[in-house]
PDB file of C-alpha atoms in Angstrom:
ATOM      1  CA  ASP A   1     114.141  75.993 102.279  1.00 62.00           C
ATOM      2  CA  ALA A   2     111.974  78.459 104.176  1.00 80.00           C
ATOM      3  CA  GLY A   3     108.989  77.935 101.931  1.00 94.00           C
ATOM      4  CA  VAL A   4     106.795  80.693 100.544  1.00 97.00           C
ATOM      5  CA  ILE A   5     106.955  83.702 102.823  1.00 97.00           C
ATOM      6  CA  GLN A   6     104.107  86.170 103.065  1.00 97.00           C
ATOM      7  CA  SER A   7     103.901  89.388 105.011  1.00 97.00           C
ATOM      8  CA  PRO A   8     102.185  90.616 106.981  1.00 97.00           C
ATOM      9  CA  ARG A   9     100.321  87.677 108.524  1.00 96.00           C
ATOM     10  CA  HIS A  10      97.536  89.937 109.672  1.00 97.00           C
ATOM     11  CA  GLU A  11      96.488  93.355 108.447  1.00 97.00           C
ATOM     12  CA  VAL A  12      93.706  95.546 109.733  1.00 98.00           C
ATOM     13  CA  THR A  13      93.015  98.714 107.828  1.00 97.00           C
ATOM     14  CA  GLU A  14      90.323 101.305 107.402  1.00 97.00           C
ATOM     15  CA  MET A  15      88.124 101.502 104.354  1.00 97.00           C
ATOM     16  CA  GLY A  16      89.689 103.648 101.678  1.00 97.00           C
ATOM     17  CA  GLN A  17      93.261 102.976 102.689  1.00 97.00           C
ATOM     18  CA  GLU A  18      95.839 101.361 100.443  1.00 97.00           C
ATOM     19  CA  VAL A  19      96.935  97.853 101.378  1.00 98.00           C
ATOM     20  CA  THR A  20     100.014  96.052 100.089  1.00 98.00           C
ATOM     21  CA  LEU A  21     100.551  92.332 100.605  1.00 98.00           C
ATOM     22  CA  ARG A  22     103.962  90.831  99.993  1.00 98.00           C
ATOM     23  CA  CYS A  23     105.247  87.455  98.890  1.00 98.00           C
ATOM     24  CA  LYS A  24     108.625  85.808  98.527  1.00 98.00           C
ATOM     25  CA  PRO A  25     108.352  82.581  96.519  1.00 97.00           C
ATOM     26  CA  ILE A  26     110.533  79.536  96.949  1.00 96.00           C
ATOM     27  CA  SER A  27     113.890  80.033  95.286  1.00 95.00           C
ATOM     28  CA  GLY A  28     113.987  78.422  91.852  1.00 93.00           C
ATOM     29  CA  HIS A  29     110.232  78.463  91.374  1.00 94.00           C
ATOM     30  CA  ASN A  30     109.166  80.259  88.217  1.00 91.00           C
ATOM     31  CA  SER A  31     105.397  80.285  88.709  1.00 93.00           C
ATOM     32  CA  LEU A  32     103.647  82.453  91.283  1.00 95.00           C
ATOM     33  CA  PHE A  33      99.983  82.660  92.178  1.00 95.00           C
ATOM     34  CA  TRP A  34      97.794  84.881  94.320  1.00 97.00           C
ATOM     35  CA  TYR A  35      94.627  83.277  95.720  1.00 97.00           C
ATOM     36  CA  ARG A  36      91.877  84.737  97.885  1.00 97.00           C
ATOM     37  CA  GLN A  37      89.886  82.702 100.400  1.00 96.00           C
ATOM     38  CA  THR A  38      86.490  83.797 101.713  1.00 95.00           C
ATOM     39  CA  MET A  39      83.642  81.948 103.346  1.00 90.00           C
ATOM     40  CA  MET A  40      81.284  82.886 100.544  1.00 90.00           C
ATOM     41  CA  ARG A  41      83.463  82.165  97.518  1.00 90.00           C
ATOM     42  CA  GLY A  42      86.052  79.704  98.804  1.00 92.00           C
ATOM     43  CA  LEU A  43      89.504  79.745  97.225  1.00 94.00           C
ATOM     44  CA  GLU A  44      89.758  81.804  94.066  1.00 94.00           C
ATOM     45  CA  LEU A  45      92.744  82.412  91.819  1.00 94.00           C
ATOM     46  CA  LEU A  46      93.386  86.109  91.393  1.00 96.00           C
ATOM     47  CA  ILE A  47      96.475  86.188  89.183  1.00 96.00           C
ATOM     48  CA  TYR A  48      99.191  83.907  87.841  1.00 93.00           C
ATOM     49  CA  PHE A  49     102.760  84.900  86.943  1.00 94.00           C
ATOM     50  CA  ASN A  50     105.218  82.831  84.966  1.00 92.00           C
ATOM     51  CA  ASN A  51     108.840  83.985  84.850  1.00 93.00           C
ATOM     52  CA  ASN A  52     107.738  87.277  86.408  1.00 94.00           C
ATOM     53  CA  VAL A  53     105.215  87.966  83.636  1.00 94.00           C
ATOM     54  CA  PRO A  54     101.471  88.090  84.405  1.00 94.00           C
ATOM     55  CA  ILE A  55      99.858  85.303  82.377  1.00 92.00           C
ATOM     56  CA  ASP A  56      96.305  85.252  83.641  1.00 91.00           C
ATOM     57  CA  ASP A  57      94.730  88.028  85.687  1.00 93.00           C
ATOM     58  CA  SER A  58      91.128  87.197  84.878  1.00 91.00           C
ATOM     59  CA  GLY A  59      90.450  86.546  88.533  1.00 91.00           C
ATOM     60  CA  MET A  60      91.371  90.025  89.697  1.00 94.00           C
ATOM     61  CA  PRO A  61      88.050  91.371  90.930  1.00 88.00           C
ATOM     62  CA  GLU A  62      88.335  94.956  89.766  1.00 86.00           C
ATOM     63  CA  ASP A  63      90.685  97.805  89.017  1.00 91.00           C
ATOM     64  CA  ARG A  64      91.263  98.442  92.694  1.00 96.00           C
ATOM     65  CA  PHE A  65      93.423  95.325  92.692  1.00 97.00           C
ATOM     66  CA  SER A  66      96.867  95.225  91.118  1.00 97.00           C
ATOM     67  CA  ALA A  67      99.769  92.790  91.329  1.00 98.00           C
ATOM     68  CA  LYS A  68     103.397  93.067  90.379  1.00 97.00           C
ATOM     69  CA  MET A  69     106.387  90.794  90.227  1.00 97.00           C
ATOM     70  CA  PRO A  70     109.463  92.958  89.694  1.00 97.00           C
ATOM     71  CA  ASN A  71     111.839  90.014  90.051  1.00 95.00           C
ATOM     72  CA  ALA A  72     111.885  86.274  90.633  1.00 95.00           C
ATOM     73  CA  SER A  73     111.988  86.606  94.405  1.00 95.00           C
ATOM     74  CA  PHE A  74     109.278  89.133  95.165  1.00 97.00           C
ATOM     75  CA  SER A  75     105.661  89.902  94.380  1.00 98.00           C
ATOM     76  CA  THR A  76     103.081  92.337  95.714  1.00 98.00           C
ATOM     77  CA  LEU A  77      99.313  92.481  95.681  1.00 98.00           C
ATOM     78  CA  LYS A  78      97.920  95.955  96.184  1.00 98.00           C
ATOM     79  CA  ILE A  79      94.394  97.054  96.917  1.00 97.00           C
ATOM     80  CA  GLN A  80      93.629 100.745  96.528  1.00 97.00           C
ATOM     81  CA  PRO A  81      91.242 101.862  97.863  1.00 96.00           C
ATOM     82  CA  SER A  82      90.327  98.987 100.147  1.00 97.00           C
ATOM     83  CA  GLU A  83      86.713  98.123 100.974  1.00 97.00           C
ATOM     84  CA  PRO A  84      85.160  95.953 103.708  1.00 97.00           C
ATOM     85  CA  ARG A  85      84.248  93.299 101.124  1.00 96.00           C
ATOM     86  CA  ASP A  86      87.959  92.807 100.442  1.00 97.00           C
ATOM     87  CA  SER A  87      88.306  91.219 103.881  1.00 97.00           C
ATOM     88  CA  ALA A  88      89.664  87.723 103.284  1.00 97.00           C
ATOM     89  CA  VAL A  89      92.729  85.541 103.587  1.00 97.00           C
ATOM     90  CA  TYR A  90      95.117  86.114 100.699  1.00 98.00           C
ATOM     91  CA  PHE A  91      97.486  83.301  99.783  1.00 97.00           C
ATOM     92  CA  CYS A  92     100.580  83.398  97.669  1.00 97.00           C
ATOM     93  CA  ALA A  93     101.801  80.122  96.141  1.00 96.00           C
ATOM     94  CA  SER A  94     104.701  79.136  93.931  1.00 95.00           C
ATOM     95  CA  SER A  95     105.765  76.151  91.863  1.00 92.00           C
ATOM     96  CA  VAL A  96     108.548  75.073  89.536  1.00 89.00           C
ATOM     97  CA  GLY A  97     106.101  74.893  86.661  1.00 76.00           C
ATOM     98  CA  GLY A  98     105.002  71.984  84.543  1.00 72.00           C
ATOM     99  CA  TRP A  99     102.822  69.446  86.259  1.00 74.00           C
ATOM    100  CA  THR A 100     104.007  70.146  89.745  1.00 81.00           C
ATOM    101  CA  GLU A 101     102.065  71.079  92.810  1.00 85.00           C
ATOM    102  CA  ALA A 102     101.930  74.584  94.202  1.00 90.00           C
ATOM    103  CA  PHE A 103     103.414  75.371  97.597  1.00 93.00           C
ATOM    104  CA  PHE A 104     101.444  77.868  99.624  1.00 95.00           C
ATOM    105  CA  GLY A 105     102.485  80.550 102.053  1.00 96.00           C
ATOM    106  CA  GLN A 106     100.706  80.915 105.380  1.00 95.00           C
ATOM    107  CA  GLY A 107      98.445  83.608 104.041  1.00 96.00           C
ATOM    108  CA  THR A 108      97.638  87.166 105.047  1.00 97.00           C
ATOM    109  CA  ARG A 109      94.398  87.738 106.868  1.00 97.00           C
ATOM    110  CA  LEU A 110      93.115  91.123 105.748  1.00 98.00           C
ATOM    111  CA  THR A 111      90.384  92.903 107.646  1.00 98.00           C
ATOM    112  CA  VAL A 112      89.007  96.146 106.252  1.00 98.00           C
ATOM    113  CA  VAL A 113      86.850  98.074 108.733  1.00 97.00           C
TER     114      VAL A 113
ATOM    115  CA  ALA B   1      85.420  76.291  82.576  1.00 72.00           C
ATOM    116  CA  GLN B   2      86.180  73.648  85.128  1.00 80.00           C
ATOM    117  CA  THR B   3      84.150  73.185  88.280  1.00 91.00           C
ATOM    118  CA  VAL B   4      84.970  71.163  91.355  1.00 96.00           C
ATOM    119  CA  THR B   5      82.258  70.087  93.781  1.00 96.00           C
ATOM    120  CA  GLN B   6      82.646  68.772  97.296  1.00 97.00           C
ATOM    121  CA  SER B   7      79.197  67.741  98.440  1.00 95.00           C
ATOM    122  CA  GLN B   8      80.018  67.192 102.107  1.00 96.00           C
ATOM    123  CA  PRO B   9      80.506  70.510 103.941  1.00 95.00           C
ATOM    124  CA  GLU B  10      81.278  68.747 107.217  1.00 97.00           C
ATOM    125  CA  MET B  11      82.183  65.245 108.324  1.00 97.00           C
ATOM    126  CA  SER B  12      83.315  63.602 111.498  1.00 97.00           C
ATOM    127  CA  VAL B  13      85.059  60.332 112.250  1.00 98.00           C
ATOM    128  CA  GLN B  14      86.238  58.527 115.334  1.00 98.00           C
ATOM    129  CA  GLU B  15      89.954  58.276 115.889  1.00 97.00           C
ATOM    130  CA  ALA B  16      91.475  55.168 114.247  1.00 97.00           C
ATOM    131  CA  GLU B  17      88.537  54.719 111.881  1.00 98.00           C
ATOM    132  CA  THR B  18      88.377  55.283 108.136  1.00 98.00           C
ATOM    133  CA  VAL B  19      86.644  58.159 106.399  1.00 98.00           C
ATOM    134  CA  THR B  20      86.076  59.005 102.739  1.00 98.00           C
ATOM    135  CA  LEU B  21      85.706  62.531 101.398  1.00 98.00           C
ATOM    136  CA  SER B  22      83.958  63.007  98.066  1.00 98.00           C
ATOM    137  CA  CYS B  23      84.886  65.190  95.121  1.00 98.00           C
ATOM    138  CA  THR B  24      83.466  65.456  91.645  1.00 97.00           C
ATOM    139  CA  TYR B  25      84.599  67.694  88.832  1.00 96.00           C
ATOM    140  CA  ASP B  26      83.478  68.775  85.430  1.00 94.00           C
ATOM    141  CA  THR B  27      85.843  69.182  82.507  1.00 91.00           C
ATOM    142  CA  SER B  28      86.129  68.502  78.818  1.00 88.00           C
ATOM    143  CA  GLU B  29      89.877  67.991  79.104  1.00 87.00           C
ATOM    144  CA  ASN B  30      91.485  64.584  78.818  1.00 87.00           C
ATOM    145  CA  ASN B  31      94.804  65.369  80.461  1.00 87.00           C
ATOM    146  CA  TYR B  32      94.792  66.991  83.871  1.00 91.00           C
ATOM    147  CA  TYR B  33      95.909  66.601  87.472  1.00 92.00           C
ATOM    148  CA  LEU B  34      93.885  66.335  90.654  1.00 95.00           C
ATOM    149  CA  PHE B  35      94.994  67.193  94.163  1.00 95.00           C
ATOM    150  CA  TRP B  36      93.820  67.052  97.730  1.00 97.00           C
ATOM    151  CA  TYR B  37      95.044  69.839 100.001  1.00 97.00           C
ATOM    152  CA  LYS B  38      94.664  69.959 103.771  1.00 97.00           C
ATOM    153  CA  GLN B  39      94.163  73.216 105.663  1.00 97.00           C
ATOM    154  CA  PRO B  40      94.505  72.807 109.441  1.00 95.00           C
ATOM    155  CA  PRO B  41      93.564  75.584 111.865  1.00 91.00           C
ATOM    156  CA  SER B  42      97.003  77.086 111.311  1.00 90.00           C
ATOM    157  CA  ARG B  43      95.691  78.114 107.876  1.00 92.00           C
ATOM    158  CA  GLN B  44      98.630  76.560 106.017  1.00 91.00           C
ATOM    159  CA  MET B  45      97.658  74.771 102.795  1.00 94.00           C
ATOM    160  CA  ILE B  46      99.393  71.399 102.711  1.00 95.00           C
ATOM    161  CA  LEU B  47      99.433  69.022  99.776  1.00 94.00           C
ATOM    162  CA  VAL B  48      98.106  65.612 100.774  1.00 97.00           C
ATOM    163  CA  ILE B  49      98.086  63.656  97.523  1.00 96.00           C
ATOM    164  CA  ARG B  50      98.046  64.102  93.747  1.00 94.00           C
ATOM    165  CA  GLN B  51      96.727  62.036  90.842  1.00 94.00           C
ATOM    166  CA  GLU B  52      97.591  62.236  87.167  1.00 91.00           C
ATOM    167  CA  ALA B  53      94.552  61.671  84.975  1.00 91.00           C
ATOM    168  CA  TYR B  54      96.459  59.479  82.532  1.00 89.00           C
ATOM    169  CA  LYS B  55      97.356  57.022  85.283  1.00 89.00           C
ATOM    170  CA  GLN B  56      94.812  54.336  86.027  1.00 86.00           C
ATOM    171  CA  GLN B  57      96.448  53.355  89.285  1.00 93.00           C
ATOM    172  CA  ASN B  58      95.100  55.184  92.307  1.00 95.00           C
ATOM    173  CA  ALA B  59      97.627  57.287  94.210  1.00 95.00           C
ATOM    174  CA  THR B  60      98.549  56.368  97.777  1.00 95.00           C
ATOM    175  CA  GLU B  61     100.485  58.278 100.418  1.00 94.00           C
ATOM    176  CA  ASN B  62     100.765  56.385 103.689  1.00 96.00           C
ATOM    177  CA  ARG B  63      97.307  56.539 105.323  1.00 97.00           C
ATOM    178  CA  PHE B  64      95.869  58.587 102.451  1.00 98.00           C
ATOM    179  CA  SER B  65      94.603  57.093  99.214  1.00 97.00           C
ATOM    180  CA  VAL B  66      92.317  58.157  96.415  1.00 98.00           C
ATOM    181  CA  ASN B  67      89.636  56.478  94.359  1.00 97.00           C
ATOM    182  CA  PHE B  68      89.931  58.057  90.923  1.00 96.00           C
ATOM    183  CA  GLN B  69      87.081  57.274  88.540  1.00 96.00           C
ATOM    184  CA  LYS B  70      87.852  59.178  85.353  1.00 94.00           C
ATOM    185  CA  ALA B  71      84.692  58.288  83.473  1.00 94.00           C
ATOM    186  CA  ALA B  72      82.553  59.330  86.412  1.00 95.00           C
ATOM    187  CA  LYS B  73      84.750  62.402  87.049  1.00 95.00           C
ATOM    188  CA  SER B  74      85.068  61.431  90.663  1.00 97.00           C
ATOM    189  CA  PHE B  75      88.086  61.779  92.933  1.00 97.00           C
ATOM    190  CA  SER B  76      87.486  60.726  96.531  1.00 98.00           C
ATOM    191  CA  LEU B  77      90.003  60.765  99.372  1.00 98.00           C
ATOM    192  CA  LYS B  78      90.186  57.947 101.889  1.00 98.00           C
ATOM    193  CA  ILE B  79      91.886  58.499 105.220  1.00 98.00           C
ATOM    194  CA  SER B  80      92.669  55.308 107.094  1.00 98.00           C
ATOM    195  CA  ASP B  81      93.440  55.057 110.796  1.00 98.00           C
ATOM    196  CA  SER B  82      92.300  58.633 111.340  1.00 98.00           C
ATOM    197  CA  GLN B  83      94.351  60.681 113.770  1.00 97.00           C
ATOM    198  CA  LEU B  84      93.468  63.776 115.754  1.00 97.00           C
ATOM    199  CA  GLY B  85      95.953  65.715 113.642  1.00 96.00           C
ATOM    200  CA  ASP B  86      93.871  64.988 110.563  1.00 97.00           C
ATOM    201  CA  THR B  87      91.275  67.471 111.803  1.00 97.00           C
ATOM    202  CA  ALA B  88      91.241  70.156 109.110  1.00 97.00           C
ATOM    203  CA  MET B  89      89.531  71.528 106.017  1.00 97.00           C
ATOM    204  CA  TYR B  90      90.183  69.384 102.972  1.00 98.00           C
ATOM    205  CA  PHE B  91      90.102  70.857  99.484  1.00 97.00           C
ATOM    206  CA  CYS B  92      89.919  68.998  96.226  1.00 97.00           C
ATOM    207  CA  ALA B  93      91.635  70.834  93.362  1.00 95.00           C
ATOM    208  CA  PHE B  94      91.852  70.501  89.582  1.00 94.00           C
ATOM    209  CA  MET B  95      94.729  71.522  87.315  1.00 91.00           C
ATOM    210  CA  ARG B  96      94.095  71.401  83.595  1.00 80.00           C
ATOM    211  CA  ASN B  97      96.585  70.895  80.836  1.00 68.00           C
ATOM    212  CA  ASN B  98      98.324  73.851  79.186  1.00 64.00           C
ATOM    213  CA  ALA B  99      97.178  76.249  81.872  1.00 63.00           C
ATOM    214  CA  GLY B 100     100.269  76.609  83.956  1.00 71.00           C
ATOM    215  CA  ASN B 101      99.750  75.318  87.449  1.00 77.00           C
ATOM    216  CA  MET B 102      96.531  77.205  88.089  1.00 86.00           C
ATOM    217  CA  LEU B 103      94.243  75.352  90.443  1.00 91.00           C
ATOM    218  CA  THR B 104      90.460  75.315  90.626  1.00 93.00           C
ATOM    219  CA  PHE B 105      89.331  74.415  94.123  1.00 95.00           C
ATOM    220  CA  GLY B 106      86.219  72.815  95.497  1.00 96.00           C
ATOM    221  CA  GLY B 107      84.366  74.392  98.382  1.00 95.00           C
ATOM    222  CA  GLY B 108      86.048  72.218 100.980  1.00 96.00           C
ATOM    223  CA  THR B 109      85.012  69.620 103.547  1.00 97.00           C
ATOM    224  CA  ARG B 110      85.566  70.271 107.228  1.00 97.00           C
ATOM    225  CA  LEU B 111      86.714  67.038 108.877  1.00 98.00           C
ATOM    226  CA  MET B 112      86.617  66.560 112.615  1.00 97.00           C
ATOM    227  CA  VAL B 113      88.406  63.569 114.115  1.00 97.00           C
ATOM    228  CA  LYS B 114      86.945  62.706 117.506  1.00 97.00           C
ATOM    229  CA  PRO B 115      88.890  60.995 120.287  1.00 96.00           C
TER     230      PRO B 115
END
């Protein structure tokens, strides 16, 4: 299995632009997570999907952030408009559910200038 | 809400020696899981070891073992025979019952293994 695949690996964009991060979970996994990693706040959960349905989005920082999971093999995290404080590494992770560990993608390093 | 605290921002150890990374957590739950993840410079998050709270026996994975003290809410990671490839950030993480697989992470400990 190829693992969780995220794209792009690096993204540099100008303030105010729309940014879309993409994730393909491991086949057969029914839980998907988006995490954000910053020096100041560490690793934070942004949103959790189960069977393509958003279950907990309490970690989404504000309305500029939105996430979708149109099917079991694809999810997006969109920031519109982007701001410099959104600069971070964004991780997607998936799991089979239950008491199993999450498998992480390699992350997308976002830089907003 | 759960909190996870790693009190050692940075640690170093000589190659082949043993090092212990500390983690404490705060929860009112009785059933939960604890994890240690490793993040090398490649940025990939890699599961090192997991512990079920209902199990009294400490988990072990090759050179990695934990000391789980449920009453003290402590979950330390011991790395034996440290190798240069163990150099990485290590994150302690908590997963509570009936909350999907959502993880709450500690702030991390940067471990440097010196030759």
